[in-house]
Coordinates of C-alpha atoms in Angstrom, one line a residue:
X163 CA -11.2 -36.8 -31.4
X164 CA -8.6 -36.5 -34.1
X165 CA -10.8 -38.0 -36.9
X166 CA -14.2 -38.0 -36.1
X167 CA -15.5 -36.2 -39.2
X168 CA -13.6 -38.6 -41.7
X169 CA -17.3 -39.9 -42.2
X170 CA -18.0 -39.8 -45.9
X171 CA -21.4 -41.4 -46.3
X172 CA -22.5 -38.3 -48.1
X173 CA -26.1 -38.9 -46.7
X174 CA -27.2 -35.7 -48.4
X175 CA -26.4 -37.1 -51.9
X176 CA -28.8 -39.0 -53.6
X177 CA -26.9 -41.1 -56.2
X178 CA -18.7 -53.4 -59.8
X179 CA -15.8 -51.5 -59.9
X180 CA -15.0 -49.5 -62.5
X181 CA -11.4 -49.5 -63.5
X182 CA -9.7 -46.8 -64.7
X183 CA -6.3 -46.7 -66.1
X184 CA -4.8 -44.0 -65.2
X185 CA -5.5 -44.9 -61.4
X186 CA -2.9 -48.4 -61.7
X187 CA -0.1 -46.2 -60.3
X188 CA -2.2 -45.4 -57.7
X189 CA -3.5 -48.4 -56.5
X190 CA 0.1 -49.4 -55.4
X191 CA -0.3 -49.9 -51.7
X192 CA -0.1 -52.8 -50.0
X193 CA -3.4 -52.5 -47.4
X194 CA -2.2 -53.1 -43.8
X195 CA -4.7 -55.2 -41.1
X196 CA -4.8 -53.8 -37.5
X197 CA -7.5 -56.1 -35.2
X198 CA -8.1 -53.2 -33.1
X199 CA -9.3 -51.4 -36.3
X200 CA -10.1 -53.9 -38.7
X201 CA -11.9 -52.0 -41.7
X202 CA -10.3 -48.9 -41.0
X203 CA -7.2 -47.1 -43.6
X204 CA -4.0 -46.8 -41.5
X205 CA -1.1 -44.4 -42.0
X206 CA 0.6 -41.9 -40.6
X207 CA 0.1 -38.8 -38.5
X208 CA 1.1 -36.3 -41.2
X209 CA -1.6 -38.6 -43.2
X210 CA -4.1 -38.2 -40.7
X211 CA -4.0 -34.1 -40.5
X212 CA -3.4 -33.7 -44.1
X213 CA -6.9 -35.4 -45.2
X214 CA -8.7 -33.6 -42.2
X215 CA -7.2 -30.5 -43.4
X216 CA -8.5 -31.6 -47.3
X217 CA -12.1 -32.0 -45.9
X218 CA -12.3 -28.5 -43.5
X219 CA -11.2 -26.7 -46.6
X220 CA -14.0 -24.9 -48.2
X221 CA -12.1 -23.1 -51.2
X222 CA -13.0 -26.0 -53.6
X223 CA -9.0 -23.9 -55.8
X224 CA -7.4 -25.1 -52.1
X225 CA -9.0 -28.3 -51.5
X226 CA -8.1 -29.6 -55.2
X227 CA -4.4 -28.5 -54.4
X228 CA -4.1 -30.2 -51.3
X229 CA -5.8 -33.1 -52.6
X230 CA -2.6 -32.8 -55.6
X231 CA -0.4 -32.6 -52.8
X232 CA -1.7 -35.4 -50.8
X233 CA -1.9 -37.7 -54.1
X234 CA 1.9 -36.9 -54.6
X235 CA 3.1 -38.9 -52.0
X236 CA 3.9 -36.2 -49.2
X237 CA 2.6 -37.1 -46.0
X238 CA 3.8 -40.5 -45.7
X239 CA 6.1 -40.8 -42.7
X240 CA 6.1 -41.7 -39.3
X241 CA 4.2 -44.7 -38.1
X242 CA 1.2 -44.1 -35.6
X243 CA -0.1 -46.5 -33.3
X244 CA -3.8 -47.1 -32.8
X245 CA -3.8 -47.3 -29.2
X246 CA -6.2 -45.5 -26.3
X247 CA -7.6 -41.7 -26.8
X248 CA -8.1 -42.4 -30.4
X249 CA -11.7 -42.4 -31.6
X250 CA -13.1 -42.7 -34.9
X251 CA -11.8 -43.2 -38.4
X252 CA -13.8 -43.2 -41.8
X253 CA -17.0 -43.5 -39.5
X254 CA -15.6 -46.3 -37.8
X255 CA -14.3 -46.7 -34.3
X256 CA -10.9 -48.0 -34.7
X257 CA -10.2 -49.0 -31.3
X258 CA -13.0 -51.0 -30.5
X259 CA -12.3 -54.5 -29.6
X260 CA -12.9 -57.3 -32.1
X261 CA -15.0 -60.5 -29.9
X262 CA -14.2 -63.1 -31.8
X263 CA -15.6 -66.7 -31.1
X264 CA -13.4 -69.5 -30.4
X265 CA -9.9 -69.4 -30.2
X266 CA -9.8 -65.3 -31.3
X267 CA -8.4 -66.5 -35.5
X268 CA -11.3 -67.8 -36.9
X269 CA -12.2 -63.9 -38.2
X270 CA -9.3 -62.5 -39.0
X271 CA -6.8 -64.1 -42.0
X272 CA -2.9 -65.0 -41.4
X273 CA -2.4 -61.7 -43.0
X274 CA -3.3 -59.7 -40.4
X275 CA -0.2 -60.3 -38.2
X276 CA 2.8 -57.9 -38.3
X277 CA 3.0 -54.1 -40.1
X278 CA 3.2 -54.9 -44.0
X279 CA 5.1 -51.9 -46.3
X280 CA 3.7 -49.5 -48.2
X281 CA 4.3 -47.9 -51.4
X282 CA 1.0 -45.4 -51.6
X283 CA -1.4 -44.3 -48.9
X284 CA -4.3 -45.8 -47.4
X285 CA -6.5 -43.0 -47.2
X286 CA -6.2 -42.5 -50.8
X287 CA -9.9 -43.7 -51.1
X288 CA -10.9 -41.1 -48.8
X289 CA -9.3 -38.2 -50.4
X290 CA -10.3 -39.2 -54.0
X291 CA -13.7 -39.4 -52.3
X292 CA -13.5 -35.4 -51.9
X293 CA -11.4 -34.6 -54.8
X294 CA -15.3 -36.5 -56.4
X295 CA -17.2 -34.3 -53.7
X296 CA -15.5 -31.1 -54.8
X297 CA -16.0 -31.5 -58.9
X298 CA -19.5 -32.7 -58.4
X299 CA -19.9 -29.3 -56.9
X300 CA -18.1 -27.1 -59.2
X301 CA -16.6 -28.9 -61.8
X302 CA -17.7 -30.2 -65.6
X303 CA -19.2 -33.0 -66.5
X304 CA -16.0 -34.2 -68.1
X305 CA -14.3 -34.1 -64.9
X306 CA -16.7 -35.3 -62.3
X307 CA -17.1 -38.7 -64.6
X308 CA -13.5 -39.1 -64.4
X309 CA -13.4 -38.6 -60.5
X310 CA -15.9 -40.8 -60.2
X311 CA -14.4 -43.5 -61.7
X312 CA -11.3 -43.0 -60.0
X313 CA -12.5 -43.0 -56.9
X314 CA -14.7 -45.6 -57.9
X315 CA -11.6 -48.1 -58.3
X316 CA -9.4 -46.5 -55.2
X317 CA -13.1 -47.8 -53.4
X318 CA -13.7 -50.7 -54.7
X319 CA -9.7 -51.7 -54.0
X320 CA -10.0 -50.9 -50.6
X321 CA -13.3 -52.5 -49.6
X322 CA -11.8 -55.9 -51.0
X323 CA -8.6 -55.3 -49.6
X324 CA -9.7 -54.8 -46.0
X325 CA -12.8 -57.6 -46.8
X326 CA -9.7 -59.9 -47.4
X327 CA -8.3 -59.8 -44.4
X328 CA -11.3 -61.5 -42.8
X329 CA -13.0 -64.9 -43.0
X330 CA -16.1 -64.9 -40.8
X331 CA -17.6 -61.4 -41.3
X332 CA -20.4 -62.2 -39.1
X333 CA -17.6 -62.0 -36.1
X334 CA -16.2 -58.5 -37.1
X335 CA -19.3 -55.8 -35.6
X336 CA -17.3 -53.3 -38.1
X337 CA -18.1 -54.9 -41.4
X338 CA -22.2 -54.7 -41.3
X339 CA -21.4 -50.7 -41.4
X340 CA -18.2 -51.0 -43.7
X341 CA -20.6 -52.8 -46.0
X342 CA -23.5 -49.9 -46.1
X343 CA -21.1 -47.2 -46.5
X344 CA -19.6 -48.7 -49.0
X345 CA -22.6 -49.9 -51.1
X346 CA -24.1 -46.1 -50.2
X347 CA -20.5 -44.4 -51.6
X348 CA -21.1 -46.7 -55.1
X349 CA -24.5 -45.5 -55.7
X350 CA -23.2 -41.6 -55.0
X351 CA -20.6 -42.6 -57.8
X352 CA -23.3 -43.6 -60.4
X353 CA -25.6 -41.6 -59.8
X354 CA -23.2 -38.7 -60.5
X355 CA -21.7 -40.1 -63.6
X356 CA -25.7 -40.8 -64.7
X357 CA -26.2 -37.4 -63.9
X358 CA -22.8 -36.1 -65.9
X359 CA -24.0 -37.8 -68.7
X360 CA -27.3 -36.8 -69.1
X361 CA -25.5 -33.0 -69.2
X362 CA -23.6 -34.3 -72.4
X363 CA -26.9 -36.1 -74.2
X364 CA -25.3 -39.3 -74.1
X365 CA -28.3 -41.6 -73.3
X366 CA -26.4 -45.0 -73.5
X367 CA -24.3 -44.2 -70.6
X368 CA -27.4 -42.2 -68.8
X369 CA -29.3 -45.7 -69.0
X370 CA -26.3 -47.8 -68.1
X371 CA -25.1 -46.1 -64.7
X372 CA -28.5 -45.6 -64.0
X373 CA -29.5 -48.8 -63.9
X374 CA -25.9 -49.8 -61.7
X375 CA -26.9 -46.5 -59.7
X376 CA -30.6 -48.7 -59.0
X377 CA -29.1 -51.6 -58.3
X378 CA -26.4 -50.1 -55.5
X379 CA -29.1 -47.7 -54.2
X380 CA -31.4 -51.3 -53.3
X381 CA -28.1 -53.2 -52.3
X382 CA -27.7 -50.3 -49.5
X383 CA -31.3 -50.3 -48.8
X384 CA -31.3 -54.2 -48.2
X385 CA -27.9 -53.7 -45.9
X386 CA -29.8 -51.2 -44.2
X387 CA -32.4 -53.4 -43.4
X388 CA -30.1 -56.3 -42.0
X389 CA -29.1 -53.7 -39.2
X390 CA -32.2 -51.8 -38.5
X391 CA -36.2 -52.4 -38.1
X392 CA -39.0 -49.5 -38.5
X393 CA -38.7 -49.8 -34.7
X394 CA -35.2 -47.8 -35.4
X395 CA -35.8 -44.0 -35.4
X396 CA -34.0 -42.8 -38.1
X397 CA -35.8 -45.7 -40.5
X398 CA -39.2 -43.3 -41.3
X399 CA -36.4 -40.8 -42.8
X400 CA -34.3 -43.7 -44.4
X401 CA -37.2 -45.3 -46.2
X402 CA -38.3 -42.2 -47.5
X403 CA -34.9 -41.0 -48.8
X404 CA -34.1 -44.2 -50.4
X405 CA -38.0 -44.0 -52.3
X406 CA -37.0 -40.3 -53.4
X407 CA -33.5 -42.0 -54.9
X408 CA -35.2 -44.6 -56.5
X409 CA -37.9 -41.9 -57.8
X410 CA -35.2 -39.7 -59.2
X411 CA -32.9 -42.5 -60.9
X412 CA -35.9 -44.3 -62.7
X413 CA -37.6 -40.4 -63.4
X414 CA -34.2 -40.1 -65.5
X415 CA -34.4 -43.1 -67.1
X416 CA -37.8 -42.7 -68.4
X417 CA -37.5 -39.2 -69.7
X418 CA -34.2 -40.8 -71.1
X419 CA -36.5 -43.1 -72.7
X420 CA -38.9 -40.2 -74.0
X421 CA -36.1 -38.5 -75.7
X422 CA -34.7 -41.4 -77.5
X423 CA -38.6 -42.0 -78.5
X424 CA -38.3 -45.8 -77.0
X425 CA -42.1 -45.6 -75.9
X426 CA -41.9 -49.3 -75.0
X427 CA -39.1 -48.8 -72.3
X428 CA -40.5 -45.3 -71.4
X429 CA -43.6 -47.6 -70.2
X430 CA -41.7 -50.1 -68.5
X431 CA -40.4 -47.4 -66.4
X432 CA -43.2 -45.6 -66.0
X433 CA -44.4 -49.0 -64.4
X434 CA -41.8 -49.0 -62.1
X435 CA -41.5 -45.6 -61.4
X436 CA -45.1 -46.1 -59.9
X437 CA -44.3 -48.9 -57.6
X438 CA -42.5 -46.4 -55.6
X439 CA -44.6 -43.6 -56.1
X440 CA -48.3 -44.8 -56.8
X441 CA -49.7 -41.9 -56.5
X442 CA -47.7 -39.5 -59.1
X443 CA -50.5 -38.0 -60.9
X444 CA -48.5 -37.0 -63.9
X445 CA -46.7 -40.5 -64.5
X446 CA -50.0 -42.0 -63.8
X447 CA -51.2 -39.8 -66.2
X448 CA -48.9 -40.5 -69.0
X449 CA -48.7 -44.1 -68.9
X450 CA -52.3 -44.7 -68.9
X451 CA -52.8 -42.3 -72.0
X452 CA -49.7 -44.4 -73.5
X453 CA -51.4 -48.2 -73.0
X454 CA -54.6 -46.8 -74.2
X455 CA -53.5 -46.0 -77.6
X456 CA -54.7 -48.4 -79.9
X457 CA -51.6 -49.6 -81.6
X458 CA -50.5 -50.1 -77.9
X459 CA -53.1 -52.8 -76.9
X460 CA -52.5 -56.3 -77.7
X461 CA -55.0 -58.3 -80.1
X462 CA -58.1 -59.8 -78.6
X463 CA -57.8 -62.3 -75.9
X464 CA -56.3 -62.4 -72.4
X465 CA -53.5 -60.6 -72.7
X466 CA -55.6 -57.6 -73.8
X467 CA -57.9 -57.5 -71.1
X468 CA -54.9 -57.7 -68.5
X469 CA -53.1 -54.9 -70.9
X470 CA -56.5 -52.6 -70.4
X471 CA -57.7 -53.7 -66.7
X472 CA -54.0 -52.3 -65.6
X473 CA -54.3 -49.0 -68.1
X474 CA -57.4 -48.5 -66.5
X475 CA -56.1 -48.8 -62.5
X476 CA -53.7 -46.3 -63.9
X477 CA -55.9 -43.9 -65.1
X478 CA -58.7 -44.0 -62.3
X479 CA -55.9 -44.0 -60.1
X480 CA -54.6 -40.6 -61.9
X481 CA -58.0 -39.0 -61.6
X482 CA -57.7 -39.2 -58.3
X483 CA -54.5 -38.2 -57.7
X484 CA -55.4 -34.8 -59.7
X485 CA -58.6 -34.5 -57.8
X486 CA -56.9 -34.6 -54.8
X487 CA -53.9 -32.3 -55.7
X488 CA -56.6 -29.8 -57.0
X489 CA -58.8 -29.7 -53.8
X490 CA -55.7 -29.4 -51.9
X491 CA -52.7 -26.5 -50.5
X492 CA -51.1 -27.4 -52.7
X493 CA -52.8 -26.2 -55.6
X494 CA -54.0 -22.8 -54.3
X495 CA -51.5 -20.5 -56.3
X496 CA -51.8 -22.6 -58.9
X497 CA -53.5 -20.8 -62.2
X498 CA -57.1 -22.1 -63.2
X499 CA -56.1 -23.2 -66.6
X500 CA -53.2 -25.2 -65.2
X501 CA -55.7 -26.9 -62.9
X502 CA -58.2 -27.4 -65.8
X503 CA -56.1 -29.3 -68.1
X504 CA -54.6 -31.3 -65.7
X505 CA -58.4 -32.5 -64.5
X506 CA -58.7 -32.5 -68.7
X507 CA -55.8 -34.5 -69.0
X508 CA -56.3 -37.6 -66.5
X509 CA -60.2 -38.0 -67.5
X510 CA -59.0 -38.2 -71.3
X511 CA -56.8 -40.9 -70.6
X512 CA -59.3 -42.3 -68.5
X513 CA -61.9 -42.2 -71.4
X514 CA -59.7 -43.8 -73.6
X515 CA -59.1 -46.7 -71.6
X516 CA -62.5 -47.1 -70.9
X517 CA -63.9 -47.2 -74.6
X518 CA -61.6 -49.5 -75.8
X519 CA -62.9 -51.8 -73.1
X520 CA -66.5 -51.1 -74.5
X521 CA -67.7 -49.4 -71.6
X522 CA -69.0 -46.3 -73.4
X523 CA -71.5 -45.1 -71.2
X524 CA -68.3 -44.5 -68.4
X525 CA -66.0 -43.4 -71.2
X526 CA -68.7 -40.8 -72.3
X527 CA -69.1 -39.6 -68.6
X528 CA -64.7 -39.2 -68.7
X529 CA -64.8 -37.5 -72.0
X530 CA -67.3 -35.1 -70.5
X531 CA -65.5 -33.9 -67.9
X532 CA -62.8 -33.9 -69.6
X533 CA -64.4 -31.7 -72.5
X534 CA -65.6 -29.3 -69.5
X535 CA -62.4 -28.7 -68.1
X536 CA -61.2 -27.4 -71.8
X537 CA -63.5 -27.7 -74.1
X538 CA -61.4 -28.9 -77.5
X539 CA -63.1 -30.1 -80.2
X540 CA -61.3 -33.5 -80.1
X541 CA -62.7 -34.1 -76.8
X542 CA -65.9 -33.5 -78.3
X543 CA -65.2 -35.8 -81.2
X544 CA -64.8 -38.3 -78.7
X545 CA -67.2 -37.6 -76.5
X546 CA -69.7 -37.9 -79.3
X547 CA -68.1 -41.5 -80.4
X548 CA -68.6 -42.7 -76.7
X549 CA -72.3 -41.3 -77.1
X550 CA -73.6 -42.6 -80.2
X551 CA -71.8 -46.5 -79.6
X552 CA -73.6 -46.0 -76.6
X553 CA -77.2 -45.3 -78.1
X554 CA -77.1 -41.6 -76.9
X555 CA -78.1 -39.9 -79.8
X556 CA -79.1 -36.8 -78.3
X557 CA -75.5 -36.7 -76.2
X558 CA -74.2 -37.7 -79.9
X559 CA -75.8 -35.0 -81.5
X560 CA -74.9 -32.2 -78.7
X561 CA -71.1 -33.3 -78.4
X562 CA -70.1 -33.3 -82.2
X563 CA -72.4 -30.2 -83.0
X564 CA -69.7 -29.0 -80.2
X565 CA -66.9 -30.6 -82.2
X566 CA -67.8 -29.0 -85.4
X567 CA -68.1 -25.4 -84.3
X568 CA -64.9 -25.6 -83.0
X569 CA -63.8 -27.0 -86.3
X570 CA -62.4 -30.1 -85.6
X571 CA -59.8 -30.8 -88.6
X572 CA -60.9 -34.1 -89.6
X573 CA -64.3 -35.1 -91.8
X574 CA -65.8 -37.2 -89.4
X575 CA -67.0 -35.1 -87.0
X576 CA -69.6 -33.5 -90.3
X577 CA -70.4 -37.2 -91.6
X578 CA -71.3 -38.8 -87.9
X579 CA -72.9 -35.1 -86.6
X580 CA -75.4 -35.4 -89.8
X581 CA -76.0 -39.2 -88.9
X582 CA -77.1 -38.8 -85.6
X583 CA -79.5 -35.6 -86.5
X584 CA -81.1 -37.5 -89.2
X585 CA -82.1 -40.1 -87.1
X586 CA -83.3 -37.5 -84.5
X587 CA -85.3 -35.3 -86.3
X588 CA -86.0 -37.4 -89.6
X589 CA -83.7 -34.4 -91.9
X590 CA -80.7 -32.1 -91.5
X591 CA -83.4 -29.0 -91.6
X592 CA -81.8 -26.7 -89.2
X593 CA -78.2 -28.1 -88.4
X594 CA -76.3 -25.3 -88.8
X595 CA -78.6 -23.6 -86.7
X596 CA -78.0 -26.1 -83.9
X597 CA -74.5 -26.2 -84.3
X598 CA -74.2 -22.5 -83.9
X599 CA -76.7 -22.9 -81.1
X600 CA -74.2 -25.5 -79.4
X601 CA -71.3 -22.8 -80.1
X602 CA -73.1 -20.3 -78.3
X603 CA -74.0 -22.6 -75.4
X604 CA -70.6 -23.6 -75.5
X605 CA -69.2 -19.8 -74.4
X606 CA -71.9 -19.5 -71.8
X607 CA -71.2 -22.8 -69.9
X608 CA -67.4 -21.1 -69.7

């Protein structure tokens, strides 16, 4: 039971090689091949208690000086046979027999026979694992970028060391976990250095190991689906976890987006964003009020009605995401005014999308509710646009009588408001009376 809780998935973390420098020295071991343990780091017995002793240490000061200590070349001494009693290593049983088809060398490589030297440690992947694990808990940016990378290249030397060694993978029943842990372990790396970086404002490298930290994140998930089916019952809890990681990483990256002011890319995540979570009412939200904008819509033709038929999924799609959310639990601590302009919110992007397809008469009903929730006079600017391009004149007249009492900046509102009268009532005898009448309607409908 010596080294059962080597295991260092990191399951609890959400997060090409990456060589570092100052790790060469380091790197210096020659990786040894045991059959009986094929994926498996091999040292000593001094080696073996030393990183156990690293990973039960929970004063992060203690841990980092036994890490120092281990890293210094201490505990490398006596041999130790894998043999009987022994039980797992790095999450992997190292005494589990390898069935291997034909003639018992087609799996393993030539270099797998005899006990090659050493110059550094085997395990050094594993405790450069936890020196990462211990500054991603306490220590600064500056640091846990630089673990990570390290560890990062003690990793990535390992896994091809040990993946060396064998020539038929499919034989060794090791490597299909070797392979997740290890794909799991890179995405932990990048997410943190994404993560790091975002603390120091540097968006390049935000955006860079974010997208690596995607791409590992769907590696492991496509590894984990070679082993398991939904049949499996941990695969409810894995699918979800691996939607939440890809919801946080591309969540980064578009607010990365937003603060650099790239609306382009901030919309291209937002699109993706929402193929893993459909129903986010705020991203919905966002990217439908973005794509409705009118510099945002392409010119006239088929690649503008596509542009606006998907802006407006996205937007009916929010409305009823915040419908939903505001009928709900969920929402019952929630202050009114928070409720309202959320409801405000969705149906003005909803309204948008629908008059620039020309449906006014829809777009009218949006903007209404809209204006209901909080009544703005810009709402009611548009509202009365939707109305009068949709023949309403009294619904014109109402909404930017509205939109003038609450003295909407902009000219407009005046010009169009005295339009639509005149051709109500023949002259603009009594308008200021309305619009004060509007104003006072205005306070009682609140």
């Amino acid at each position: 039971m010596r080294a059962r809780h080597l295991f260092l998935l990191f399951a609890a973390l959400a997060m090409t090689p990456w060589p570092v420098p100052a790790y060469a020295s380091a790197q210096l071991v020659t990786i040894r091949f045991d059959p009986n343990a094929p994926v498996s780091p091999l040292g000593t017995e001094t080696e073996y208690q030393a990183v156990i002793r690293i990973q039960e240490e929970q004063d992060p000061n203690v841990r980092l000086r036994l890490i120092n200590e281990f890293l210094s070349g201490e505990y490398r001494d006596e041999r130790v046979d894998v043999g009987p009693g022994e039980d797992q290593l790095g999450g992997f049983d190292i005494n589990r027999p390898i069935d291997i088809a034909g003639d018992g060398d087609v799996a393993i490589d030539d270099r797998a026979r005899g006990d090659a030297p050493t110059t550094g440690s085997e395990f050094t992947y594993l405790v450069l694992r936890l020196r990462f694990q211990t500054l991603y808990d306490v220590g600064e940016p500056e640091d846990i970028i630089a673990a990570a990378a390290e560890a990062m290249a003690a990793h990535e030397f390992f896994f091809d060391a040990k993946m060396g060694f064998i020539t038929d993978p499919s034989s060794v029943p090791e490597v299909a976990a070797f392979r997740l842990d290890f794909a799991n372990q890179r995405s932990i790396f990048y997410q943190a250095m994404m993560e790091a970086y975002q603390s120091l404002e540097d968006a390049d490298n935000v955006l860079r190991f974010g997208e690596m930290a995607l791409d590992a994140v769907n590696e492991t998930w496509d590894l984990y689906n070679e082993q398991f089916d939904e049949t499996a019952p941990g695969f409810p809890f894995e699918r979800d976890r691996h939607a939440a990681r890809q919801t946080l990483l591309l969540g980064t990256m578009m607010g990365t987006y937003q603060f650099l002011d790239n609306l382009e890319n901030e919309i291209a995540y937002a699109r993706r964003f929402l193929e893993v979570q459909p129903n986010d009412r705020e991203v919905l939200t966002r990217v439908s009020q973005y794509m409705a904008e009118p510099a945002r819509i392409p010119p006239e033709g088929a690649a503008r009605a596509e542009h606006l038929e998907a802006a407006a999924d996205y937007a009916g799609r929010a409305v009823a995401a915040v419908d939903a959310f505001v009928a709900g639990p969920d929402a019952v601590e929630m202050e009114e005014l928070e409720k309202a302009s959320m409801v405000s919110q969705a149906n003005a992007a909803l309204g948008m999308v629908q008059y620039q397809q020309g449906r006014f008469r829809d777009a009218a009903l949006a903007y209404g509710r809209a204006a209901e929730s909080i009544p703005e006079a810009q709402l009611y600017f548009l509202l009365g646009v939707a109305h009068t391009n949709d023949q309403n004149v009294d619904g014109a007249v109402s909404a930017l009588a509205r939109a003038v009492f609450l003295e909407f900046p902009q000219p407009q509102a005046r010009q169009l408001l005295e339009v639509a009268y005149r051709v109500r009532n023949g002259s603009l005898d009594g308008l200021d009376d309305y619009i004060q009448n509007e104003g006072e309607q205005l306070r009682t409908d609140r």
